[in-house]
Coordinates of C-alpha atoms in Angstrom, one line a residue:
Chain A
X1 CA 261.5 20.2 17.0
X2 CA 261.8 19.8 20.7
X3 CA 262.9 22.6 23.1
X4 CA 263.9 20.3 25.9
X5 CA 267.0 18.3 25.4
X6 CA 266.7 15.1 27.3
X7 CA 270.5 14.6 27.5
X8 CA 271.1 18.0 29.1
X9 CA 268.3 17.4 31.5
X10 CA 270.0 14.1 32.5
X11 CA 273.3 15.8 33.0
X12 CA 271.9 18.4 35.3
X13 CA 269.7 16.0 37.2
X14 CA 272.2 14.9 39.8
X15 CA 273.2 18.5 40.8
X16 CA 269.5 19.3 41.2
X17 CA 269.0 16.4 43.5
X18 CA 272.1 17.2 45.6
X19 CA 270.8 20.7 46.1
X20 CA 267.5 19.3 47.1
X21 CA 269.1 17.1 49.7
X22 CA 271.3 19.8 51.1
X23 CA 268.3 22.1 51.6
X24 CA 266.3 19.3 53.2
X25 CA 269.1 18.8 55.7
X26 CA 269.2 22.6 56.4
X27 CA 265.5 22.7 57.0
X28 CA 265.6 19.7 59.4
X29 CA 268.5 21.3 61.3
X30 CA 266.6 24.5 61.7
X31 CA 263.7 22.5 63.2
X32 CA 266.1 20.6 65.4
X33 CA 267.5 23.8 66.8
X34 CA 264.3 24.7 68.5
X35 CA 263.7 21.2 69.8
X36 CA 267.2 20.9 71.2
X37 CA 267.0 24.2 73.0
X38 CA 263.6 23.2 74.5
X39 CA 265.0 19.8 75.7
X40 CA 268.1 21.4 77.3
X41 CA 265.8 23.9 79.1
X42 CA 263.5 21.2 80.4
X43 CA 266.4 18.9 81.4
X44 CA 268.2 21.7 83.3
X45 CA 265.0 22.8 85.1
X46 CA 264.1 19.2 86.0
X47 CA 267.6 18.3 87.3
X48 CA 267.7 21.4 89.4
X49 CA 264.2 21.5 90.6
X50 CA 262.6 18.1 90.7
X51 CA 264.3 17.1 93.9
X52 CA 262.7 20.1 95.7
X53 CA 259.2 19.3 94.7
X54 CA 257.1 17.6 97.3
X55 CA 253.8 18.1 98.9
X56 CA 255.2 20.5 101.5
X57 CA 256.7 22.7 98.7
X58 CA 253.4 22.8 96.8
X59 CA 251.0 23.3 99.7
X60 CA 253.4 25.3 102.0
X61 CA 253.7 28.9 102.8
X62 CA 256.4 31.2 101.6
X63 CA 259.5 31.3 103.9
X64 CA 263.0 32.8 103.8
X65 CA 264.2 29.4 105.0
X66 CA 264.7 27.5 101.7
X67 CA 264.0 24.1 103.3
X68 CA 260.6 25.2 104.5
X69 CA 259.5 27.4 101.6
X70 CA 256.3 26.6 99.8
X71 CA 254.5 28.2 96.8
X72 CA 250.8 27.6 97.6
X73 CA 250.4 31.4 97.8
X74 CA 251.9 31.9 94.3
X75 CA 249.8 29.1 92.9
X76 CA 246.6 30.5 94.3
X77 CA 247.7 34.0 93.2
X78 CA 248.1 32.7 89.6
X79 CA 244.7 31.0 89.7
X80 CA 242.9 34.0 91.1
X81 CA 244.6 36.1 88.4
X82 CA 243.4 33.8 85.7
X83 CA 239.9 33.9 87.2
X84 CA 239.9 37.6 86.4
X85 CA 241.8 37.5 83.1
X86 CA 239.9 34.7 81.4
X87 CA 236.3 36.1 81.7
X88 CA 237.4 39.7 81.2
X89 CA 239.4 39.0 78.0
X90 CA 236.8 36.6 76.6
X91 CA 233.9 38.9 77.1
X92 CA 235.6 42.1 76.0
X93 CA 237.6 40.5 73.2
X94 CA 234.7 38.5 71.7
X95 CA 232.3 41.5 72.0
X96 CA 234.8 43.7 70.3
X97 CA 235.4 41.2 67.5
X98 CA 231.7 40.8 67.0
X99 CA 231.2 44.5 66.8
X100 CA 234.1 45.1 64.4
X101 CA 233.2 42.2 62.1
X102 CA 229.5 42.2 62.1
X103 CA 228.1 45.6 63.3
X104 CA 230.6 48.3 62.7
X105 CA 230.1 50.2 59.4
X106 CA 233.0 49.4 57.2
X107 CA 235.0 52.6 56.7
X108 CA 237.8 54.8 57.9
X109 CA 236.9 54.6 61.5
X110 CA 236.8 50.8 61.5
X111 CA 240.2 50.7 59.7
X112 CA 241.7 53.0 62.3
X113 CA 240.4 50.9 65.2
X114 CA 241.7 47.8 63.4
X115 CA 245.2 49.2 63.0
X116 CA 245.3 50.3 66.6
X117 CA 244.4 46.9 67.8
X118 CA 247.2 45.4 65.8
X119 CA 249.5 48.1 67.2
X120 CA 248.4 47.4 70.8
X121 CA 249.5 43.8 70.4
X122 CA 253.0 45.1 69.9
X123 CA 253.2 47.4 72.9
X124 CA 255.8 46.2 75.4
X125 CA 254.3 44.6 78.4
X126 CA 256.0 46.9 80.9
X127 CA 254.1 49.8 79.3
X128 CA 250.9 48.0 80.2
X129 CA 252.2 47.7 83.7
X130 CA 252.5 51.5 83.9
X131 CA 249.0 51.9 82.6
X132 CA 247.7 49.4 85.2
X133 CA 249.6 51.3 87.9
X134 CA 248.2 54.6 86.9
X135 CA 244.6 53.5 86.2
X136 CA 243.8 50.5 88.4
X137 CA 246.1 50.8 91.3
X138 CA 246.1 54.6 91.8
X139 CA 243.2 56.3 90.0
X140 CA 240.7 53.6 90.8
X141 CA 242.4 52.9 94.1
X142 CA 242.3 49.2 93.9
X143 CA 245.8 48.9 95.3
X144 CA 248.1 46.2 94.2
X145 CA 245.5 43.4 94.5
X146 CA 244.4 40.6 92.2
X147 CA 241.8 42.7 90.4
X148 CA 244.3 45.4 89.4
X149 CA 246.8 42.8 88.2
X150 CA 244.1 40.8 86.4
X151 CA 242.7 43.9 84.6
X152 CA 246.2 45.0 83.6
X153 CA 247.0 41.6 82.1
X154 CA 243.6 41.5 80.5
X155 CA 244.4 44.7 78.6
X156 CA 247.8 43.1 77.6
X157 CA 246.3 40.0 76.1
X158 CA 243.1 41.6 74.8
X159 CA 244.5 42.2 71.3
X160 CA 245.4 38.6 70.9
X161 CA 241.8 37.5 71.7
X162 CA 240.3 40.2 69.5
X163 CA 242.3 39.3 66.5
X164 CA 241.8 35.6 66.9
X165 CA 238.1 36.0 67.4
X166 CA 237.8 38.3 64.4
X167 CA 239.6 35.8 62.2
X168 CA 237.3 33.0 63.5
X169 CA 234.2 35.0 62.9
X170 CA 235.4 36.0 59.4
X171 CA 236.0 32.3 58.6
X172 CA 232.4 31.4 59.2
X173 CA 231.0 30.9 55.7
X174 CA 228.9 33.9 54.6
X175 CA 226.2 31.7 53.2
X176 CA 225.3 30.4 56.7
X177 CA 224.6 33.9 58.0
X178 CA 222.8 34.8 54.8
X179 CA 220.5 31.8 55.3
X180 CA 219.7 33.0 58.8
X181 CA 219.1 36.6 57.7
X182 CA 217.0 35.3 54.9
X183 CA 214.5 33.9 57.4
X184 CA 214.1 37.2 59.2
X185 CA 216.6 36.6 62.0
X186 CA 218.1 39.7 63.6
X187 CA 221.8 40.2 63.6
X188 CA 222.0 39.1 67.2
X189 CA 220.0 35.9 66.6
X190 CA 222.3 35.1 63.7
X191 CA 225.4 35.8 65.8
X192 CA 224.2 33.8 68.7
X193 CA 222.8 30.8 66.9
X194 CA 225.0 30.5 63.8
X195 CA 228.2 32.6 63.9
X196 CA 229.4 32.1 67.4
X197 CA 228.9 28.3 67.6
X198 CA 230.8 28.0 64.3
X199 CA 233.6 30.4 65.4
X200 CA 234.0 29.0 68.9
X201 CA 236.9 26.7 68.2
X202 CA 238.9 29.5 66.6
X203 CA 238.0 31.9 69.5
X204 CA 239.1 29.3 72.0
X205 CA 242.4 28.9 70.2
X206 CA 243.0 32.6 70.7
X207 CA 242.0 32.3 74.3
X208 CA 244.6 29.6 74.8
X209 CA 247.3 31.8 73.3
X210 CA 246.2 34.7 75.5
X211 CA 246.1 32.6 78.6
X212 CA 249.6 31.2 78.0
X213 CA 250.9 34.7 77.6
X214 CA 249.2 36.1 80.7
X215 CA 250.2 33.3 83.0
X216 CA 253.9 33.8 82.3
X217 CA 253.9 37.6 82.5
X218 CA 256.2 39.2 85.1
X219 CA 257.1 42.7 84.0
X220 CA 253.7 44.5 84.2
X221 CA 253.2 42.9 87.7
X222 CA 256.5 44.2 89.0
X223 CA 255.5 47.7 87.9
X224 CA 252.1 47.6 89.7
X225 CA 254.0 46.6 92.8
X226 CA 253.4 43.0 93.6
X227 CA 255.1 42.3 97.0
X228 CA 258.3 40.4 96.9
X229 CA 257.6 38.5 100.1
X230 CA 254.1 37.7 101.0
X231 CA 253.0 35.1 103.5
X232 CA 249.2 35.1 103.6
X233 CA 247.3 33.3 100.9
X234 CA 245.0 35.4 98.6
X235 CA 241.3 34.5 99.2
X236 CA 239.6 36.7 96.6
X237 CA 240.2 39.3 93.9
X238 CA 240.6 42.1 96.5
X239 CA 243.6 40.5 98.2
X240 CA 247.2 41.2 97.8
X241 CA 248.9 38.4 95.8
X242 CA 252.0 37.1 94.1
X243 CA 252.2 34.8 91.2
X244 CA 254.6 32.0 90.2
X245 CA 256.6 34.0 87.6
X246 CA 257.2 36.7 90.2
X247 CA 258.3 34.1 92.7
X248 CA 260.7 32.7 90.2
X249 CA 262.0 36.2 89.5
X250 CA 262.7 37.0 93.1
X251 CA 264.2 33.7 94.0
X252 CA 266.5 33.9 91.0
X253 CA 267.8 37.4 91.8
X254 CA 268.1 36.4 95.5
X255 CA 270.0 33.2 94.7
X256 CA 273.3 35.2 95.1
X257 CA 272.4 35.4 98.8
X258 CA 271.0 31.9 99.3
X259 CA 272.1 29.3 96.8
X260 CA 269.1 27.1 97.4
X261 CA 266.8 29.7 96.1
X262 CA 267.9 28.8 92.5
X263 CA 266.6 25.3 93.1
X264 CA 263.4 26.7 94.4
X265 CA 263.0 28.8 91.3
X266 CA 263.6 25.7 89.1
X267 CA 261.0 23.8 91.1
X268 CA 258.5 26.6 90.7
X269 CA 259.1 26.7 86.9
X270 CA 258.2 23.0 86.8
X271 CA 254.9 23.7 88.7
X272 CA 254.2 26.7 86.4
X273 CA 254.8 24.7 83.2
X274 CA 252.6 21.9 84.6
X275 CA 249.8 24.3 85.4
X276 CA 250.1 25.9 82.0
X277 CA 249.9 22.5 80.4
X278 CA 246.8 21.6 82.4
X279 CA 245.0 24.8 81.6
X280 CA 245.9 24.5 77.9
X281 CA 244.7 20.9 77.9
X282 CA 241.3 21.9 79.3
X283 CA 241.0 24.6 76.6
X284 CA 242.0 22.1 73.9
X285 CA 239.5 19.6 75.1
X286 CA 236.7 22.1 75.1
X287 CA 237.7 23.3 71.6
X288 CA 237.8 19.7 70.2
X289 CA 234.4 19.0 71.8
X290 CA 232.9 21.8 69.8
X291 CA 234.9 21.2 66.7
X292 CA 233.5 17.6 66.5
X293 CA 230.0 18.9 66.4
X294 CA 230.5 20.6 63.0
Chain B
X1 CA 197.1 45.1 50.7
X2 CA 194.5 45.7 48.0
X3 CA 196.7 46.4 45.0
X4 CA 194.6 44.2 42.8
X5 CA 193.5 46.9 40.3
X6 CA 196.4 49.3 40.8
X7 CA 199.1 47.7 38.9
X8 CA 199.0 45.6 35.7
X9 CA 201.9 45.1 33.4
X10 CA 201.8 48.0 31.1
X11 CA 203.5 46.4 28.1
X12 CA 201.8 43.0 28.0
X13 CA 198.3 43.6 26.7
X14 CA 197.7 40.0 25.8
X15 CA 198.6 38.8 29.3
X16 CA 196.3 41.3 30.9
X17 CA 193.0 39.5 30.2
X18 CA 194.4 36.1 31.3
X19 CA 195.6 37.5 34.6
X20 CA 193.0 40.0 35.4
X21 CA 192.0 38.1 38.5
X22 CA 195.6 37.7 39.6
X23 CA 196.9 39.7 42.5
X24 CA 200.1 41.5 42.3
X25 CA 202.5 40.5 45.0
X26 CA 205.5 42.6 44.1
X27 CA 205.4 45.8 42.1
X28 CA 208.7 47.3 41.1
X29 CA 208.7 50.9 39.8
X30 CA 211.7 52.7 38.3
X31 CA 214.2 50.7 40.4
X32 CA 217.8 51.8 40.0
X33 CA 220.6 50.2 42.0
X34 CA 224.3 51.0 42.3
X35 CA 227.1 49.1 43.9
X36 CA 229.4 52.0 44.6
X37 CA 229.8 53.5 41.1
X38 CA 228.5 50.5 39.2
X39 CA 225.0 51.0 37.9
X40 CA 223.7 47.4 38.4
X41 CA 220.0 47.8 37.8
X42 CA 218.5 50.4 35.5
X43 CA 214.9 51.6 35.5
X44 CA 213.4 48.2 36.4
X45 CA 209.6 48.0 36.1
X46 CA 208.2 44.6 36.9
X47 CA 205.1 43.1 38.5
X48 CA 205.2 39.7 40.2
X49 CA 201.8 37.9 40.4
X50 CA 200.5 35.7 43.1
X51 CA 200.8 31.9 42.9
X52 CA 202.8 32.0 39.8
X53 CA 206.4 31.0 38.9
X54 CA 208.2 34.0 37.6
X55 CA 211.5 33.2 36.0
X56 CA 214.3 35.7 35.6
X57 CA 216.8 34.9 32.9
X58 CA 219.8 36.6 31.4
X59 CA 223.5 36.2 31.0
X60 CA 226.0 36.4 33.9
X61 CA 226.3 39.8 35.4
X62 CA 223.0 41.1 34.0
X63 CA 221.6 41.9 37.4
X64 CA 219.2 39.1 37.9
X65 CA 220.6 37.9 41.2
X66 CA 220.9 41.5 42.4
X67 CA 217.2 42.1 41.5
X68 CA 216.0 39.0 43.4
X69 CA 218.1 40.0 46.4
X70 CA 216.6 43.4 46.4
X71 CA 213.2 41.8 46.8
X72 CA 214.1 40.8 50.4
X73 CA 216.8 43.5 50.8
X74 CA 219.5 40.9 51.1
X75 CA 221.4 43.1 48.7
X76 CA 222.0 45.5 51.7
X77 CA 224.6 43.1 53.0
X78 CA 226.9 44.8 50.4
X79 CA 227.6 48.1 52.3
X80 CA 228.1 50.3 49.2
X81 CA 224.7 49.6 47.8
X82 CA 222.3 52.5 46.9
X83 CA 218.8 52.4 45.4
X84 CA 216.2 54.7 43.9
X85 CA 212.7 53.9 42.9
X86 CA 210.2 51.8 44.8
X87 CA 209.3 48.2 45.3
X88 CA 206.0 47.5 47.0
X89 CA 205.2 44.1 48.5
X90 CA 201.5 43.7 49.1
X91 CA 201.2 47.5 49.0
X92 CA 204.0 48.1 51.5
X93 CA 207.0 50.1 50.3
X94 CA 209.8 47.8 51.3
X95 CA 212.8 49.9 50.2
X96 CA 211.8 52.5 52.8
X97 CA 214.5 52.4 55.4
X98 CA 211.8 52.5 58.1
X99 CA 210.4 49.2 56.8
X100 CA 211.9 46.4 58.9
X101 CA 213.8 43.8 56.9
X102 CA 213.0 41.2 59.5
X103 CA 209.3 41.6 58.9
X104 CA 209.8 41.4 55.2
X105 CA 212.0 38.3 55.3
X106 CA 209.5 36.5 57.6
X107 CA 207.0 36.7 54.7
X108 CA 209.5 36.2 51.9
X109 CA 211.7 33.1 52.1
X110 CA 214.8 32.6 50.1
X111 CA 216.6 29.6 48.6
X112 CA 220.2 30.1 47.6
X113 CA 222.4 29.1 44.8
X114 CA 224.5 26.6 46.8
X115 CA 222.6 24.4 49.3
X116 CA 223.4 26.1 52.7
X117 CA 222.0 24.1 55.5
X118 CA 223.3 25.0 59.0
X119 CA 225.8 22.6 60.6
X120 CA 223.0 21.4 62.8
X121 CA 220.6 18.4 62.7
X122 CA 218.0 18.1 60.0
X123 CA 215.3 18.9 62.6
X124 CA 217.1 22.0 64.0
X125 CA 217.6 23.3 60.5
X126 CA 213.9 23.3 59.8
X127 CA 213.0 24.4 63.3
X128 CA 215.4 27.3 63.2
X129 CA 213.0 29.8 61.5
X130 CA 210.0 29.1 63.8
X131 CA 212.4 29.3 66.8
X132 CA 213.8 32.7 66.0
X133 CA 210.2 33.9 65.6
X134 CA 209.5 32.8 69.1
X135 CA 207.9 29.4 68.9
X136 CA 209.1 27.3 71.8
X137 CA 206.4 24.6 72.1
X138 CA 208.0 21.3 71.2
X139 CA 204.7 19.8 69.8
X140 CA 204.1 22.8 67.5
X141 CA 207.7 22.7 66.4
X142 CA 207.4 19.0 65.6
X143 CA 204.4 19.6 63.5
X144 CA 206.0 22.5 61.6
X145 CA 209.1 20.4 60.9
X146 CA 207.0 17.5 59.5
X147 CA 204.7 19.7 57.5
X148 CA 207.7 21.6 56.0
X149 CA 209.7 18.5 55.2
X150 CA 206.6 17.0 53.6
X151 CA 206.0 20.2 51.7
X152 CA 209.6 20.0 50.3
X153 CA 209.0 16.3 49.5
X154 CA 211.9 15.1 51.5
X155 CA 210.0 13.8 54.6
X156 CA 210.1 10.1 53.5
X157 CA 213.9 10.3 53.0
X158 CA 214.7 11.9 56.4
X159 CA 211.9 11.0 58.8
X160 CA 214.1 8.3 60.5
X161 CA 217.2 10.5 60.8
X162 CA 215.9 13.9 61.9
X163 CA 218.5 14.1 64.6
X164 CA 221.4 13.5 62.2
X165 CA 223.6 16.3 60.9
X166 CA 222.3 17.9 57.7
X167 CA 225.7 17.7 56.2
X168 CA 225.2 13.9 55.8
X169 CA 222.6 14.5 53.1
X170 CA 223.3 14.6 49.4
X171 CA 223.5 18.0 47.6
X172 CA 220.0 17.6 46.1
X173 CA 218.6 16.6 49.5
X174 CA 220.3 19.5 51.2
X175 CA 218.7 21.9 48.7
X176 CA 215.3 20.4 49.4
X177 CA 216.0 20.7 53.1
X178 CA 216.8 24.4 52.5
X179 CA 213.4 24.7 50.8
X180 CA 211.8 23.0 53.8
X181 CA 213.6 25.3 56.1
X182 CA 212.2 28.2 54.1
X183 CA 208.7 26.8 54.1
X184 CA 208.9 26.5 57.9
X185 CA 208.6 30.3 58.3
X186 CA 205.3 30.1 56.4
X187 CA 206.1 32.7 53.8
X188 CA 203.9 34.0 51.0
X189 CA 206.7 34.3 48.5
X190 CA 209.8 32.1 47.8
X191 CA 212.8 33.7 46.2
X192 CA 215.1 31.1 44.5
X193 CA 218.5 32.3 43.3
X194 CA 219.7 29.7 40.8
X195 CA 218.6 26.9 43.1
X196 CA 219.7 24.0 40.9
X197 CA 223.0 25.3 39.5
X198 CA 225.0 23.3 41.9
X199 CA 222.9 20.1 41.5
X200 CA 223.0 17.1 39.1
X201 CA 220.3 16.6 36.5
X202 CA 218.3 14.2 38.6
X203 CA 218.2 16.4 41.7
X204 CA 217.4 19.4 39.4
X205 CA 214.4 17.6 38.1
X206 CA 213.1 16.9 41.6
X207 CA 213.5 20.5 42.5
X208 CA 211.6 21.5 39.3
X209 CA 208.8 19.2 40.1
X210 CA 208.7 20.6 43.6
X211 CA 208.5 24.1 42.3
X212 CA 205.4 23.1 40.3
X213 CA 203.9 21.7 43.5
X214 CA 204.7 24.8 45.6
X215 CA 203.2 27.3 43.2
X216 CA 199.8 26.1 44.3
X217 CA 200.4 27.8 47.7
X218 CA 203.3 30.2 47.1
X219 CA 204.4 32.9 44.7
X220 CA 207.8 31.9 43.4
X221 CA 210.5 34.0 41.8
X222 CA 213.3 32.0 40.4
X223 CA 216.6 33.2 38.9
X224 CA 218.0 30.7 36.5
X225 CA 220.7 30.7 33.8
X226 CA 219.1 27.6 32.4
X227 CA 216.7 28.7 29.7
X228 CA 215.1 25.2 29.4
X229 CA 214.4 25.3 33.1
X230 CA 212.7 28.7 32.8
X231 CA 210.6 27.4 29.8
X232 CA 209.7 24.2 31.7
X233 CA 208.6 25.6 35.0
X234 CA 207.7 29.3 34.8
X235 CA 204.5 31.1 34.0
X236 CA 206.2 34.3 33.2
X237 CA 209.7 35.2 32.3
X238 CA 211.7 38.4 32.5
X239 CA 214.8 38.7 30.4
X240 CA 217.5 40.9 31.9
X241 CA 220.5 42.3 30.0
X242 CA 223.1 44.7 31.4
X243 CA 220.9 45.6 34.3
X244 CA 217.8 46.3 32.3
X245 CA 214.6 44.4 31.7
X246 CA 214.5 43.8 28.0
X247 CA 211.3 41.9 27.9
X248 CA 208.7 40.6 30.4
X249 CA 205.9 38.4 29.3
X250 CA 204.2 35.1 29.6
X251 CA 206.9 32.4 29.3
X252 CA 205.2 30.9 26.2
X253 CA 205.4 34.2 24.4
X254 CA 209.0 34.9 25.4
X255 CA 210.2 31.5 24.1
X256 CA 208.0 31.3 20.9
X257 CA 207.6 34.9 19.7
X258 CA 209.9 37.2 21.6
X259 CA 209.2 40.9 20.9
X260 CA 212.8 42.0 21.1
X261 CA 215.6 40.8 18.9
X262 CA 218.0 40.6 21.9
X263 CA 215.7 38.2 23.7
X264 CA 215.6 36.1 20.5
X265 CA 219.4 36.1 20.2
X266 CA 219.7 35.1 23.8
X267 CA 217.2 32.3 23.9
X268 CA 218.4 30.9 20.6
X269 CA 221.9 30.7 22.2
X270 CA 223.6 33.4 20.1
X271 CA 225.2 34.9 23.2
X272 CA 225.3 34.4 27.0

């Protein structure tokens, strides 16, 4: 005797297929939603800002006169900021991940640290701004310079790098490090020669995420007191600076006074997105280069 | 390092006269090992002789892999591990926390269950060991690589593709490469943890022939769940069951006239 009645199955088949198609459409619509929003955003920014972008705008100095205003100062500020954030987060983040994954004794303390890192990733960015203001700007007396801003943003994105690096290290097959230990290699030799090269693509993916986050941050920088109007270009990590997101912010709120500022903000957004795209591409290229080797 | 007279197997009187001139490499006394609360090895007493193949057989979970990993302290990669008793290697007490594992593992090589070459070139795989021990001279490295690959009888197959990634080799070739990589640190002892369990019969046979070659120069301890393999290639066999050594004797004796009924049951295929 059979338990499955073919006739009944046939009768129900079309309703099952309809349900399947409806859900397929729903899932596609959900995906489209994100894409449509992104397209609208890009189109709006491009129509508003593209006309304002020319060589003078990119290489020029900041000015209250909308026709003469340029964003070279903000571009340099962002680049200097990244020059602090990238090495600081990579070194601190990867070192922390190595310690937690490979050296730290597995136990309560390690679990507590782990939970705290996860929690830190969820702390609002403005709180990091207050921390930066207290520690770097005031206590260490850096002032509102690139170094203070860079260290503040480094703290902000550090959890992202740590977690990504930990996952990348954990994903390196155990049998590879066992082979290395089995030949009398020390932990550091194993980390340097076997674990890190294999984990590098994953670590760089984390670095890309962290970089994208840091480059667009505004809130913590407003708290540490980045000047609203700054004419001279920053020439090092001890100079005052502004960054593109800050420039966008101030131009947007001031657009009630001068209408053209809104277009300048849009133009700056285009440059910022372009820069983000270039930096990410570099990271992706580096990542793929290492990935191919294995 | 003169343990020659000190330790002979206490429960194998027949073997004694045959091996009187053999040196003991590893001597295990009253070894107990726990993983957390699990008592994995119980009162192990075992002597491993120089330039012999010692096979360790037993059903899954009997502690044979744990034992071999204790011999180079790889077992410590499990954080909850705890041991009592002693293991001496050439007279040195290796379970002593002051004894440096790096020293031990330079003299005791290990070949693992699954071939585990590094994702590097064939050359770099073999040169890895010498390099971590500080050899930088390219000519010396070249020589070590060739000698080790010849020693693992894989030289002829790879000599024209030393710069290629080791992952391009077949499973059997990868395992022989791992043996070459192990020979490159010029060890005295080679530990093999089920080295053929992931290989096809033909590759298995090649590894077995290789083991026969290698025992001229090295002391070999091989864990295997393949009893025919133990019978074919080993000089002595230890039968483990539930973390205990049930019987340890010359391989011929174990397979023809086992002293313990549990050994007989296992080798005749009644369990395991």
